[in-house]
Tab-separated table of C-alpha atoms and ligand atoms in Angstrom:
chain	number	residue	atom	x	y	z
H	1	UNK	CA	32.609	52.932	8.747
H	2	UNK	CA	32.064	56.782	8.327
H	3	UNK	CA	28.615	58.196	6.903
H	4	UNK	CA	29.743	59.706	3.116
H	5	UNK	CA	28.935	62.281	2.561
H	6	UNK	CA	31.152	63.714	0.103
H	7	UNK	CA	32.101	62.235	-3.990
H	8	UNK	CA	36.320	62.280	-1.838
H	9	UNK	CA	34.186	59.697	0.579
H	10	UNK	CA	33.189	57.689	-2.289
H	11	UNK	CA	35.971	57.684	-3.854
H	12	UNK	CA	37.430	56.522	-0.860
H	13	UNK	CA	34.306	53.522	0.348
H	14	UNK	CA	36.429	52.406	-3.596
H	15	UNK	CA	31.940	53.229	-4.626
H	16	UNK	CA	33.992	55.758	-8.164
H	17	UNK	CA	36.806	56.459	-10.009
H	18	UNK	CA	38.897	59.464	-8.988
H	19	UNK	CA	37.924	60.053	-12.351
H	20	UNK	CA	34.092	59.207	-12.285
H	21	UNK	CA	33.988	61.015	-9.142
H	22	UNK	CA	35.197	64.335	-10.653
H	23	UNK	CA	32.221	63.600	-13.295
H	24	UNK	CA	29.583	63.892	-10.278
H	25	UNK	CA	31.234	67.226	-8.288
H	26	UNK	CA	29.551	69.495	-9.647
H	27	UNK	CA	26.199	67.997	-9.037
H	28	UNK	CA	27.578	66.860	-5.439
H	29	UNK	CA	27.977	70.641	-5.065
H	30	UNK	CA	24.984	71.415	-6.190
H	31	UNK	CA	22.444	67.928	-4.460
H	32	UNK	CA	23.468	67.321	-1.163
H	33	UNK	CA	24.913	63.089	-0.670
H	34	UNK	CA	24.542	60.884	1.723
H	35	UNK	CA	25.183	57.261	2.120
H	36	UNK	CA	25.111	55.600	6.031
H	37	UNK	CA	27.907	53.406	6.716
H	38	UNK	CA	24.958	50.576	6.551
H	39	UNK	CA	24.125	51.294	2.825
H	40	UNK	CA	28.175	51.722	2.474
H	41	UNK	CA	28.292	47.875	3.471
H	42	UNK	CA	26.065	46.929	1.686
H	43	UNK	CA	27.273	48.822	-1.107
H	44	UNK	CA	30.739	47.094	-1.303
H	45	UNK	CA	31.658	46.055	-4.348
H	46	UNK	CA	28.537	47.018	-6.183
H	47	UNK	CA	28.351	49.819	-9.189
H	48	UNK	CA	25.859	51.196	-11.344
H	49	UNK	CA	23.579	48.267	-12.459
H	50	UNK	CA	23.107	47.339	-8.007
H	51	UNK	CA	19.509	48.924	-8.329
H	52	UNK	CA	20.864	50.515	-4.473
H	53	UNK	CA	23.684	51.671	-5.854
H	54	UNK	CA	21.636	54.645	-8.417
H	55	UNK	CA	19.428	55.684	-5.588
H	56	UNK	CA	22.201	57.105	-3.600
H	57	UNK	CA	25.326	57.536	-5.906
H	58	UNK	CA	25.326	60.372	-7.661
H	59	UNK	CA	26.132	60.288	-11.756
H	60	UNK	CA	26.026	63.055	-14.053
H	61	UNK	CA	22.780	63.107	-15.924
H	62	UNK	CA	22.027	64.895	-12.461
H	63	UNK	CA	23.345	67.977	-14.294
H	64	UNK	CA	20.620	67.614	-17.081
H	65	UNK	CA	17.685	69.988	-15.990
H	66	UNK	CA	14.560	68.942	-17.805
H	67	UNK	CA	12.149	72.576	-19.305
H	68	UNK	CA	9.697	70.618	-17.553
H	69	UNK	CA	11.219	70.834	-13.873
H	70	UNK	CA	10.912	72.085	-11.113
H	71	UNK	CA	11.933	73.905	-8.474
H	72	UNK	CA	9.517	72.700	-6.242
H	73	UNK	CA	7.451	70.549	-8.065
H	74	UNK	CA	5.134	69.668	-5.698
H	75	UNK	CA	4.414	72.870	-4.964
H	76	UNK	CA	4.215	72.624	-1.064
H	77	UNK	CA	5.290	76.544	-0.783
H	78	UNK	CA	2.616	77.554	-1.949
H	79	UNK	CA	0.103	75.619	0.668
H	80	UNK	CA	2.525	76.336	3.842
H	81	UNK	CA	0.747	78.469	6.406
H	82	UNK	CA	2.855	78.946	8.550
H	83	UNK	CA	6.827	77.830	8.557
H	84	UNK	CA	7.080	73.873	9.165
H	85	UNK	CA	3.273	73.175	8.179
H	86	UNK	CA	1.834	72.446	4.364
H	87	UNK	CA	-1.701	71.682	4.360
H	88	UNK	CA	-3.084	70.610	1.373
H	89	UNK	CA	-6.333	68.799	2.198
H	90	UNK	CA	-8.856	69.940	4.656
H	91	UNK	CA	-8.219	66.953	7.154
H	92	UNK	CA	-4.633	66.408	6.614
H	93	UNK	CA	-1.701	68.110	7.504
H	94	UNK	CA	2.515	68.076	6.555
H	95	UNK	CA	4.671	68.964	9.111
H	96	UNK	CA	8.306	69.342	8.570
H	97	UNK	CA	10.055	69.494	11.434
H	98	UNK	CA	13.913	69.441	9.602
H	99	UNK	CA	14.999	69.019	6.095
H	100	UNK	CA	18.354	67.042	6.905
H	101	UNK	CA	18.100	63.084	5.846
H	102	UNK	CA	19.891	60.343	6.656
H	103	UNK	CA	20.632	59.440	2.751
H	104	UNK	CA	19.688	62.007	0.030
H	105	UNK	CA	18.420	60.054	-2.605
H	106	UNK	CA	19.071	61.391	-6.789
H	107	UNK	CA	15.182	61.432	-7.639
H	108	UNK	CA	14.048	63.043	-4.460
H	109	UNK	CA	11.305	65.002	-4.796
H	110	UNK	CA	12.175	67.613	-2.228
H	111	UNK	CA	15.529	68.014	-3.367
H	112	UNK	CA	16.120	71.966	-3.513
H	113	UNK	CA	14.870	71.929	0.316
H	114	UNK	CA	16.682	68.955	1.696
H	115	UNK	CA	20.437	68.838	2.763
H	116	UNK	CA	22.822	68.646	5.461
H	117	UNK	CA	22.010	71.139	8.781
H	118	UNK	CA	19.144	71.703	6.523
H	119	UNK	CA	16.960	74.267	8.641
H	120	UNK	CA	14.993	72.253	11.423
H	121	UNK	CA	12.676	74.685	12.809
H	122	UNK	CA	13.183	75.972	16.265
H	123	UNK	CA	11.893	75.523	19.304
H	124	UNK	CA	9.808	78.571	19.180
H	125	UNK	CA	8.645	77.789	14.961
H	126	UNK	CA	7.373	73.860	16.266
H	127	UNK	CA	5.769	75.673	18.918
H	128	UNK	CA	4.368	78.105	16.622
H	129	UNK	CA	3.399	75.044	14.016
H	130	UNK	CA	2.106	72.607	16.568
H	131	UNK	CA	-0.208	75.825	17.769
H	132	UNK	CA	-1.596	75.752	13.691
H	133	UNK	CA	-2.937	72.640	14.364
H	134	UNK	CA	-4.306	73.085	18.095
H	135	UNK	CA	-6.160	76.318	16.579
H	136	UNK	CA	-7.183	73.892	13.592
H	137	UNK	CA	-10.232	71.422	14.749
H	138	UNK	CA	-10.634	69.907	11.561
H	139	UNK	CA	-7.279	68.094	11.277
H	140	UNK	CA	-7.623	64.572	11.988
H	141	UNK	CA	-3.887	63.173	10.473
H	142	UNK	CA	-0.687	64.380	11.140
H	143	UNK	CA	2.142	63.383	7.864
H	144	UNK	CA	5.425	63.883	10.069
H	145	UNK	CA	8.053	64.365	7.205
H	146	UNK	CA	10.537	66.335	6.313
H	147	UNK	CA	13.543	65.820	5.540
H	148	UNK	CA	13.516	62.182	7.902
H	149	UNK	CA	11.781	62.388	11.242
H	150	UNK	CA	13.393	59.295	12.095
H	151	UNK	CA	16.350	61.521	12.770
H	152	UNK	CA	15.294	63.582	15.531
H	153	UNK	CA	16.444	62.270	18.655
H	154	UNK	CA	13.347	59.749	20.239
H	155	UNK	CA	13.121	62.819	23.068
H	156	UNK	CA	12.289	65.925	20.489
H	157	UNK	CA	10.396	62.927	18.078
H	158	UNK	CA	7.803	62.446	21.420
H	159	UNK	CA	7.767	65.832	22.268
H	160	UNK	CA	6.035	65.652	19.404
H	161	UNK	CA	3.448	63.522	19.337
H	162	UNK	CA	2.511	64.210	23.285
H	163	UNK	CA	1.623	67.461	21.510
H	164	UNK	CA	-0.072	66.122	19.268
H	165	UNK	CA	-1.838	63.637	21.424
H	166	UNK	CA	-3.037	65.907	24.181
H	167	UNK	CA	-5.300	68.138	20.815
H	168	UNK	CA	-8.973	65.926	20.728
H	169	UNK	CA	-8.996	66.816	17.031
H	170	UNK	CA	-6.276	64.824	16.144
H	171	UNK	CA	-6.713	60.426	16.004
H	172	UNK	CA	-3.852	59.080	13.741
H	173	UNK	CA	0.502	60.817	13.355
H	174	UNK	CA	1.518	59.228	10.899
H	175	UNK	CA	5.622	59.202	10.128
H	176	UNK	CA	7.543	59.157	6.473
H	177	UNK	CA	10.209	57.614	7.276
H	178	UNK	CA	13.442	56.367	4.436
H	179	UNK	CA	15.770	55.456	8.014
H	180	UNK	CA	14.797	51.659	8.485
H	181	UNK	CA	16.212	51.079	5.176
H	182	UNK	CA	18.363	53.011	4.974
H	183	UNK	CA	19.738	53.275	8.590
H	184	UNK	CA	18.076	49.991	9.876
H	185	UNK	CA	19.582	50.121	13.505
H	186	UNK	CA	18.846	53.729	14.473
H	187	UNK	CA	15.377	51.883	15.194
H	188	UNK	CA	15.736	51.190	18.279
H	189	UNK	CA	13.716	50.144	21.044
H	190	UNK	CA	14.141	53.863	22.576
H	191	UNK	CA	12.588	55.074	18.966
H	192	UNK	CA	10.061	52.575	18.586
H	193	UNK	CA	8.081	53.505	21.796
H	194	UNK	CA	9.119	57.340	20.926
H	195	UNK	CA	6.307	57.456	18.690
H	196	UNK	CA	3.049	56.111	20.433
H	197	UNK	CA	1.402	58.060	23.001
H	198	UNK	CA	-2.173	57.447	24.883
H	199	UNK	CA	-5.391	58.709	22.307
H	200	UNK	CA	-3.495	58.418	19.182
H	201	UNK	CA	-2.941	55.980	16.504
H	202	UNK	CA	0.106	56.245	15.111
H	203	UNK	CA	1.281	55.019	11.991
H	204	UNK	CA	5.088	54.790	10.156
H	205	UNK	CA	4.686	55.090	6.595
H	206	UNK	CA	8.737	53.652	4.876
H	207	UNK	CA	9.744	54.964	1.735
H	208	UNK	CA	11.648	51.424	0.394
H	209	UNK	CA	11.788	50.968	-3.489
H	210	UNK	CA	13.611	47.728	-4.598
H	211	UNK	CA	13.469	44.509	-3.102
H	212	UNK	CA	17.320	44.002	-1.979
H	213	UNK	CA	16.399	46.786	0.292
H	214	UNK	CA	14.402	44.260	2.729
H	215	UNK	CA	17.878	42.628	3.930
H	216	UNK	CA	18.068	40.853	7.195
H	217	UNK	CA	18.770	44.345	9.121
H	218	UNK	CA	15.854	46.181	7.680
H	219	UNK	CA	13.033	43.140	8.432
H	220	UNK	CA	14.247	43.338	11.504
H	221	UNK	CA	13.774	47.392	12.159
H	222	UNK	CA	10.231	46.952	10.239
H	223	UNK	CA	9.478	44.147	12.739
H	224	UNK	CA	9.826	45.919	15.641
H	225	UNK	CA	8.232	48.645	14.926
H	226	UNK	CA	4.795	45.732	14.077
H	227	UNK	CA	5.479	44.408	17.592
H	228	UNK	CA	5.234	46.735	19.053
H	229	UNK	CA	1.600	47.393	17.451
H	230	UNK	CA	2.336	50.915	15.323
H	231	UNK	CA	1.072	49.616	11.672
H	232	UNK	CA	2.646	49.880	8.661
H	233	UNK	CA	1.979	51.225	4.743
H	234	UNK	CA	4.868	51.803	2.044
H	235	UNK	CA	5.478	54.917	-0.456
H	236	UNK	CA	7.621	53.209	-3.417
H	237	UNK	CA	9.202	55.063	-6.394
H	238	UNK	CA	8.083	54.059	-9.622
H	239	UNK	CA	11.716	54.694	-11.253
H	240	UNK	CA	13.524	54.321	-14.751
H	241	UNK	CA	16.067	51.349	-14.587
H	242	UNK	CA	15.365	50.116	-11.038
H	243	UNK	CA	12.064	48.817	-10.220
H	244	UNK	CA	9.678	49.699	-13.542
H	245	UNK	CA	9.405	46.756	-14.445
H	246	UNK	CA	6.466	43.817	-12.863
H	247	UNK	CA	8.399	41.140	-11.934
H	248	UNK	CA	10.351	43.779	-9.795
H	249	UNK	CA	7.487	45.346	-8.477
H	250	UNK	CA	5.945	42.359	-8.055
H	251	UNK	CA	9.309	40.328	-5.657
H	252	UNK	CA	8.790	44.278	-3.994
H	253	UNK	CA	5.461	44.435	-2.986
H	254	UNK	CA	5.479	40.403	-1.905
H	255	UNK	CA	8.083	41.772	0.103
H	256	UNK	CA	6.390	44.053	2.040
H	257	UNK	CA	3.344	42.322	2.903
H	258	UNK	CA	6.051	39.604	3.754
H	259	UNK	CA	6.977	41.917	6.063
H	260	UNK	CA	3.312	43.121	7.576
H	261	UNK	CA	4.204	45.998	5.564
H	262	UNK	CA	0.910	47.117	3.215
H	263	UNK	CA	2.183	48.888	-0.070
H	264	UNK	CA	0.075	52.244	-0.074
H	265	UNK	CA	1.460	54.461	-2.974
H	266	UNK	CA	3.672	54.137	-5.847
H	267	UNK	CA	4.508	57.518	-6.524
H	268	UNK	CA	4.638	58.730	-9.621
H	269	UNK	CA	8.519	60.925	-10.232
H	270	UNK	CA	7.668	64.255	-9.291
H	271	UNK	CA	9.262	67.224	-11.978
H	272	UNK	CA	12.299	67.592	-9.888
H	273	UNK	CA	15.733	69.608	-11.220
H	274	UNK	CA	17.689	67.156	-12.625
H	275	UNK	CA	15.876	63.592	-12.144
H	276	UNK	CA	14.543	62.683	-16.264
H	277	UNK	CA	16.800	60.069	-16.227
H	278	UNK	CA	14.636	57.511	-13.457
H	279	UNK	CA	11.402	58.939	-14.649
H	280	UNK	CA	9.478	56.548	-17.325
H	281	UNK	CA	6.598	57.900	-18.463
H	282	UNK	CA	3.023	57.468	-17.386
H	283	UNK	CA	1.627	55.585	-19.995
H	284	UNK	CA	4.825	52.830	-19.453
H	285	UNK	CA	3.705	53.466	-15.373
H	286	UNK	CA	0.138	51.918	-16.576
H	287	UNK	CA	1.108	49.559	-18.397
H	288	UNK	CA	3.658	48.550	-15.528
H	289	UNK	CA	0.851	48.882	-13.264
H	290	UNK	CA	-1.614	46.314	-15.748
H	291	UNK	CA	0.755	43.823	-15.318
H	292	UNK	CA	0.951	43.975	-11.376
H	293	UNK	CA	-3.073	43.358	-11.108
H	294	UNK	CA	-3.046	39.933	-12.463
H	295	UNK	CA	0.355	38.955	-10.849
H	296	UNK	CA	0.052	39.824	-7.299
H	297	UNK	CA	-2.700	39.721	-4.662
H	298	UNK	CA	-5.053	42.938	-3.748
H	299	UNK	CA	-2.787	43.077	-0.514
H	300	UNK	CA	-0.043	43.660	-2.582
H	301	UNK	CA	-1.534	46.686	-4.714
H	302	UNK	CA	-0.651	50.056	-3.826
H	303	UNK	CA	-2.876	53.240	-5.663
H	304	UNK	CA	-0.673	54.158	-8.270
H	305	UNK	CA	-0.580	58.223	-7.968
H	306	UNK	CA	0.527	61.615	-9.684
H	307	UNK	CA	1.199	64.527	-7.498
H	308	UNK	CA	-0.216	68.223	-9.409
H	309	UNK	CA	2.219	69.952	-10.119
H	310	UNK	CA	1.596	73.009	-8.491
H	311	UNK	CA	0.376	71.754	-5.189
H	312	UNK	CA	-3.155	70.601	-6.439
H	313	UNK	CA	-2.447	67.684	-4.643
H	314	UNK	CA	-2.501	63.445	-5.357
H	315	UNK	CA	-4.513	61.837	-8.824
H	316	UNK	CA	-4.382	57.966	-8.877
H	317	UNK	CA	-2.663	57.307	-12.492
H	318	UNK	CA	-3.859	53.901	-12.317
H	319	UNK	CA	-5.201	52.350	-16.505
H	320	UNK	CA	-8.572	52.625	-16.697
H	321	UNK	CA	-10.687	48.866	-16.133
H	322	UNK	CA	-13.913	50.632	-16.840
H	323	UNK	CA	-14.240	52.969	-19.154
H	324	UNK	CA	-18.334	53.964	-21.018
H	325	UNK	CA	-19.160	51.678	-23.398
H	326	UNK	CA	-21.219	54.589	-25.381
H	327	UNK	CA	-24.714	53.237	-24.607
H	328	UNK	CA	-26.030	52.204	-21.744
H	329	UNK	CA	-22.903	50.437	-20.353
H	330	UNK	CA	-19.751	49.642	-19.520
H	331	UNK	CA	-16.052	47.603	-21.307
H	332	UNK	CA	-14.854	45.965	-18.226
H	333	UNK	CA	-11.328	44.385	-19.065
H	334	UNK	CA	-10.431	42.165	-16.114
H	335	UNK	CA	-7.108	40.484	-15.448
H	336	UNK	CA	-5.860	38.662	-18.709
H	337	UNK	CA	-6.703	42.394	-21.038
H	338	UNK	CA	-10.417	40.971	-22.057
H	339	UNK	CA	-13.093	42.483	-22.092
H	340	UNK	CA	-16.239	42.554	-20.752
H	341	UNK	CA	-19.997	44.108	-21.361
H	342	UNK	CA	-21.661	45.904	-18.238
H	343	UNK	CA	-24.781	47.124	-18.274
H	344	UNK	CA	-25.305	49.921	-15.729
B	401	LIG	C1	0.818	63.386	0.238
B	401	LIG	C2	0.468	64.680	1.075
B	401	LIG	C3	-0.629	64.459	1.944
B	401	LIG	C4	-1.282	63.151	2.500
B	401	LIG	O1	-2.016	62.214	1.093
B	401	LIG	P1	-2.195	60.793	1.728
B	401	LIG	O2	-3.399	60.689	0.342
B	401	LIG	O3	-3.613	61.246	2.439
B	401	LIG	O4	-1.313	60.279	1.748
B	401	LIG	C5	-1.117	65.695	3.374
B	401	LIG	N1	-0.626	65.920	2.700
B	401	LIG	C6	-0.153	66.690	1.652
B	401	LIG	C7	0.963	67.968	1.807
B	401	LIG	C8	0.638	65.859	0.761
B	401	LIG	O5	1.277	65.871	-0.160
B	402	LIG	S1	14.914	59.973	2.520
B	402	LIG	FE1	12.784	61.420	1.117
B	402	LIG	S2	13.110	63.550	1.191
B	402	LIG	FE2	15.046	62.524	1.784
B	402	LIG	S3	16.292	62.045	0.521
B	402	LIG	FE3	15.103	60.708	-0.048
B	402	LIG	S4	13.284	60.929	-0.856
B	402	LIG	FE4	13.799	62.960	-0.380
């Protein structure tokens, strides 16, 4: 089986009827499609009710762009001093060496920027991006994202990691990838070894949205990273109809912790074009997060965050457990919903 890159491929793989394929032709022209052979195999016989199917197979609902949606929902463009760098917070930058992914998630926040062939930085551009980091001593952490950096060859990835390790002010490199969940066989020993370099702490953030993504192959890929001494955190996008119920997130976060992945962020979906059918309201998201508090341990609790449209960074979006009582104290809610008074 080969990677599916088009509606024709999806019809051929039996994931949609020819009529359903026609209904999403325009959507697939606008937003890239890709499913890896691993996912095609996993999805054999599945339909839109499957939580993985809905994340990767285009739907006609994507044709609708809501008025509040934007091309660059989190304002990467306005914070980019040189190509491939986004510098929003003083101590950390994003480095985006390529804009291609192994799969194209239907709710992607960078969907207007990523795609096949998705402009990788040229050698010279990558050097200029690294130079920017080299000449900004306030940068302590470099977040390599994209696109999906695990698509790069181990040799190229190692070149970047090694260059960072030679910069005394850079202490941490964090790589964000969907590949452990979308193409776990790509996480080879060679790739894992390429992520490490002396005098640099390597962290990996894996993008996983549903417990059903944690198949035996995916768990084995995660174990290869952790066993090599690379701490793992996760990023999950809160998605309507896919994982926006407390019991679904509970199963996911328990599954991640069981596989030695610390749930890091639960993202409220960004205002990316054609994604309104995936977006719960903030109040709905907060209700789910509130319910989780009583169900799972602190290890299983990510921070619920909203990326402020326009490039202003992330804001914690969790419901307020502690509010001023109007006098000299506070009202504090416990996990069962009972209210207590706290002086001070
Ligand atoms: C999300 C983000 C980061 C990383 O932020 P953390 O809160 O440290 O995970 C860094 N730079 C930009 C531009 C970001 O959007
Ligand atoms: S892997 Fe990440 S960047 Fe690529 S399509 Fe999915 S969400 Fe977007």
